[in-house]
C-alpha cells in the first residue's frame, strides 16, 4: 500500500549540478504532477502529465524538465541547479475521476542548492 | 482562471475552543474544493473535499467545511481544537478537465495552545 513514492527524501546540490527526482505511484492513476513548496507561497505547479505520453508546463516550469516514463513513473530533472531551486518538491497523482478523489501526495523531497 | 485566498496566514486557538480557518475562491466554473493538512516535515493529507454534492462536508478528525456559493467561501471549522491539530492547512481549488490542476492557497498555520 505504498501510494506515491518519492526519492530521494533529502538532497544537497552545488550550483550548476544536475539531478533527477523520482516519483512512482502504484494506484494506476492517470495524471501525475510535480509541485514545489516555498514558505508563504503554498504549492506551485511545475509540470504535470495528464496521461501517459503527455506532459505540460505548470506555473513555474523554468529550470526544470520532466519525463513520464510510463504510467507509474514521472521524473523531474534539474539540469543546472540554482539556489532559487532550493525548495521542498512534492509529487502527486490523480485518478481519472479527479473531482471525487482528490490528489494523493508523496512525502516530499527536500532539496538544498548551495 | 481560478484562485484561492486564505484570509489568515496564522491562527492561534486554545485547546478545546473552536477553530475557524477562512478560505475564499474564485472560479469561472463549478469548482471542486479541498482542504489539505500538512504536519511539520510531513506530506499533505486530504482532510475533506467538496464536489457539488452536499454543501456541508465532513472530513477526518472532526473537521468540516461549508461551501457557500453566494459568498464564494469554503471555510474550515472544528468545534473543539486538539493539540494534535497544530499544522499548516491549505485550501485548494480544482477545475475538472484541462489536466485537473490544483491551485493552492498560501496556507494557514494553526497553533493550538494549552
PDB file of N, CA and C in Angstrom, chain B residues 58-96:
ATOM      1  N   UNK B  58     -18.156  16.861   5.675  1.00  0.00           N
ATOM      2  CA  UNK B  58     -17.464  16.383   6.881  1.00  0.00           C
ATOM      3  C   UNK B  58     -16.187  15.666   6.485  1.00  0.00           C
ATOM      4  N   UNK B  59     -15.121  15.930   7.237  1.00  0.00           N
ATOM      5  CA  UNK B  59     -13.849  15.321   6.935  1.00  0.00           C
ATOM      6  C   UNK B  59     -13.329  14.500   8.088  1.00  0.00           C
ATOM      7  N   UNK B  60     -12.045  14.241   8.050  1.00  0.00           N
ATOM      8  CA  UNK B  60     -11.431  13.439   9.106  1.00  0.00           C
ATOM      9  C   UNK B  60     -11.129  14.295  10.333  1.00  0.00           C
ATOM     10  N   UNK B  61     -10.946  13.648  11.462  1.00  0.00           N
ATOM     11  CA  UNK B  61     -10.532  14.300  12.708  1.00  0.00           C
ATOM     12  C   UNK B  61     -11.486  15.395  13.170  1.00  0.00           C
ATOM     13  N   UNK B  62     -12.769  15.285  12.843  1.00  0.00           N
ATOM     14  CA  UNK B  62     -13.766  16.227  13.335  1.00  0.00           C
ATOM     15  C   UNK B  62     -13.876  17.526  12.585  1.00  0.00           C
ATOM     16  N   UNK B  63     -13.139  17.686  11.503  1.00  0.00           N
ATOM     17  CA  UNK B  63     -13.209  18.906  10.711  1.00  0.00           C
ATOM     18  C   UNK B  63     -14.399  18.853   9.750  1.00  0.00           C
ATOM     19  N   UNK B  64     -14.933  20.030   9.442  1.00  0.00           N
ATOM     20  CA  UNK B  64     -15.947  20.139   8.416  1.00  0.00           C
ATOM     21  C   UNK B  64     -15.829  21.495   7.732  1.00  0.00           C
ATOM     22  N   UNK B  65     -16.420  21.596   6.551  1.00  0.00           N
ATOM     23  CA  UNK B  65     -16.378  22.845   5.797  1.00  0.00           C
ATOM     24  C   UNK B  65     -17.706  23.027   5.083  1.00  0.00           C
ATOM     25  N   UNK B  66     -18.093  24.270   4.903  1.00  0.00           N
ATOM     26  CA  UNK B  66     -19.342  24.573   4.230  1.00  0.00           C
ATOM     27  C   UNK B  66     -19.079  25.370   2.967  1.00  0.00           C
ATOM     28  N   UNK B  67     -19.598  24.872   1.863  1.00  0.00           N
ATOM     29  CA  UNK B  67     -19.489  25.561   0.585  1.00  0.00           C
ATOM     30  C   UNK B  67     -20.619  26.577   0.487  1.00  0.00           C
ATOM     31  N   UNK B  68     -20.266  27.851   0.334  1.00  0.00           N
ATOM     32  CA  UNK B  68     -21.264  28.914   0.179  1.00  0.00           C
ATOM     33  C   UNK B  68     -20.994  29.633  -1.145  1.00  0.00           C
ATOM     34  N   UNK B  69     -21.803  29.280  -2.126  1.00  0.00           N
ATOM     35  CA  UNK B  69     -21.585  29.829  -3.463  1.00  0.00           C
ATOM     36  C   UNK B  69     -21.782  31.340  -3.488  1.00  0.00           C
ATOM     37  N   UNK B  70     -22.792  31.828  -2.764  1.00  0.00           N
ATOM     38  CA  UNK B  70     -23.092  33.261  -2.776  1.00  0.00           C
ATOM     39  C   UNK B  70     -21.952  34.085  -2.194  1.00  0.00           C
ATOM     40  N   UNK B  71     -21.185  33.488  -1.288  1.00  0.00           N
ATOM     41  CA  UNK B  71     -20.064  34.183  -0.658  1.00  0.00           C
ATOM     42  C   UNK B  71     -18.722  33.717  -1.237  1.00  0.00           C
ATOM     43  N   UNK B  72     -18.737  32.804  -2.170  1.00  0.00           N
ATOM     44  CA  UNK B  72     -17.533  32.152  -2.723  1.00  0.00           C
ATOM     45  C   UNK B  72     -16.560  31.782  -1.611  1.00  0.00           C
ATOM     46  N   UNK B  73     -17.099  31.107  -0.605  1.00  0.00           N
ATOM     47  CA  UNK B  73     -16.268  30.739   0.535  1.00  0.00           C
ATOM     48  C   UNK B  73     -16.330  29.245   0.795  1.00  0.00           C
ATOM     49  N   UNK B  74     -15.309  28.767   1.475  1.00  0.00           N
ATOM     50  CA  UNK B  74     -15.219  27.339   1.848  1.00  0.00           C
ATOM     51  C   UNK B  74     -14.409  27.274   3.138  1.00  0.00           C
ATOM     52  N   UNK B  75     -14.984  27.805   4.201  1.00  0.00           N
ATOM     53  CA  UNK B  75     -14.274  27.884   5.480  1.00  0.00           C
ATOM     54  C   UNK B  75     -14.221  26.541   6.190  1.00  0.00           C
ATOM     55  N   UNK B  76     -13.124  26.303   6.857  1.00  0.00           N
ATOM     56  CA  UNK B  76     -12.893  25.052   7.589  1.00  0.00           C
ATOM     57  C   UNK B  76     -13.139  25.297   9.068  1.00  0.00           C
ATOM     58  N   UNK B  77     -13.881  24.404   9.707  1.00  0.00           N
ATOM     59  CA  UNK B  77     -14.197  24.566  11.124  1.00  0.00           C
ATOM     60  C   UNK B  77     -14.020  23.260  11.881  1.00  0.00           C
ATOM     61  N   UNK B  78     -13.841  23.411  13.181  1.00  0.00           N
ATOM     62  CA  UNK B  78     -13.825  22.275  14.088  1.00  0.00           C
ATOM     63  C   UNK B  78     -14.334  22.780  15.428  1.00  0.00           C
ATOM     64  N   UNK B  79     -15.244  22.056  16.082  1.00  0.00           N
ATOM     65  CA  UNK B  79     -15.853  22.577  17.314  1.00  0.00           C
ATOM     66  C   UNK B  79     -14.877  22.731  18.473  1.00  0.00           C
ATOM     67  N   UNK B  80     -13.895  21.820  18.547  1.00  0.00           N
ATOM     68  CA  UNK B  80     -13.007  21.815  19.707  1.00  0.00           C
ATOM     69  C   UNK B  80     -11.603  21.431  19.265  1.00  0.00           C
ATOM     70  N   UNK B  81     -10.669  22.350  19.404  1.00  0.00           N
ATOM     71  CA  UNK B  81      -9.304  22.099  18.939  1.00  0.00           C
ATOM     72  C   UNK B  81      -8.559  21.155  19.871  1.00  0.00           C
ATOM     73  N   UNK B  82      -7.699  20.363  19.249  1.00  0.00           N
ATOM     74  CA  UNK B  82      -6.826  19.460  20.000  1.00  0.00           C
ATOM     75  C   UNK B  82      -5.385  19.815  19.667  1.00  0.00           C
ATOM     76  N   UNK B  83      -4.499  19.526  20.597  1.00  0.00           N
ATOM     77  CA  UNK B  83      -3.079  19.851  20.372  1.00  0.00           C
ATOM     78  C   UNK B  83      -2.569  19.245  19.064  1.00  0.00           C
ATOM     79  N   UNK B  84      -3.052  18.072  18.728  1.00  0.00           N
ATOM     80  CA  UNK B  84      -2.582  17.392  17.515  1.00  0.00           C
ATOM     81  C   UNK B  84      -3.058  18.069  16.233  1.00  0.00           C
ATOM     82  N   UNK B  85      -3.945  19.069  16.352  1.00  0.00           N
ATOM     83  CA  UNK B  85      -4.408  19.799  15.165  1.00  0.00           C
ATOM     84  C   UNK B  85      -3.408  20.850  14.705  1.00  0.00           C
ATOM     85  N   UNK B  86      -2.416  21.131  15.512  1.00  0.00           N
ATOM     86  CA  UNK B  86      -1.411  22.133  15.133  1.00  0.00           C
ATOM     87  C   UNK B  86      -0.693  21.677  13.863  1.00  0.00           C
ATOM     88  N   UNK B  87      -0.826  22.489  12.816  1.00  0.00           N
ATOM     89  CA  UNK B  87      -0.292  22.109  11.497  1.00  0.00           C
ATOM     90  C   UNK B  87      -0.540  23.270  10.549  1.00  0.00           C
ATOM     91  N   UNK B  88      -0.146  23.078   9.301  1.00  0.00           N
ATOM     92  CA  UNK B  88      -0.470  24.048   8.267  1.00  0.00           C
ATOM     93  C   UNK B  88      -1.600  23.491   7.407  1.00  0.00           C
ATOM     94  N   UNK B  89      -2.554  24.350   7.089  1.00  0.00           N
ATOM     95  CA  UNK B  89      -3.743  23.943   6.363  1.00  0.00           C
ATOM     96  C   UNK B  89      -3.818  24.701   5.044  1.00  0.00           C
ATOM     97  N   UNK B  90      -4.120  23.957   3.982  1.00  0.00           N
ATOM     98  CA  UNK B  90      -4.188  24.544   2.655  1.00  0.00           C
ATOM     99  C   UNK B  90      -5.581  24.364   2.072  1.00  0.00           C
ATOM    100  N   UNK B  91      -6.135  25.461   1.592  1.00  0.00           N
ATOM    101  CA  UNK B  91      -7.374  25.434   0.831  1.00  0.00           C
ATOM    102  C   UNK B  91      -6.994  25.323  -0.641  1.00  0.00           C
ATOM    103  N   UNK B  92      -7.697  24.471  -1.372  1.00  0.00           N
ATOM    104  CA  UNK B  92      -7.290  24.144  -2.733  1.00  0.00           C
ATOM    105  C   UNK B  92      -8.513  24.123  -3.637  1.00  0.00           C
ATOM    106  N   UNK B  93      -8.381  24.660  -4.843  1.00  0.00           N
ATOM    107  CA  UNK B  93      -9.467  24.628  -5.812  1.00  0.00           C
ATOM    108  C   UNK B  93      -9.002  23.880  -7.060  1.00  0.00           C
ATOM    109  N   UNK B  94      -9.916  23.151  -7.638  1.00  0.00           N
ATOM    110  CA  UNK B  94      -9.597  22.373  -8.835  1.00  0.00           C
ATOM    111  C   UNK B  94     -10.716  22.496  -9.844  1.00  0.00           C
ATOM    112  N   UNK B  95     -10.345  22.603 -11.104  1.00  0.00           N
ATOM    113  CA  UNK B  95     -11.325  22.534 -12.172  1.00  0.00           C
ATOM    114  C   UNK B  95     -11.196  21.187 -12.849  1.00  0.00           C
ATOM    115  N   UNK B  96     -12.302  20.533 -13.078  1.00  0.00           N
ATOM    116  CA  UNK B  96     -12.231  19.291 -13.833  1.00  0.00           C
ATOM    117  C   UNK B  96     -11.919  19.619 -15.290  1.00  0.00           C
TER     118      UNK B  96
END
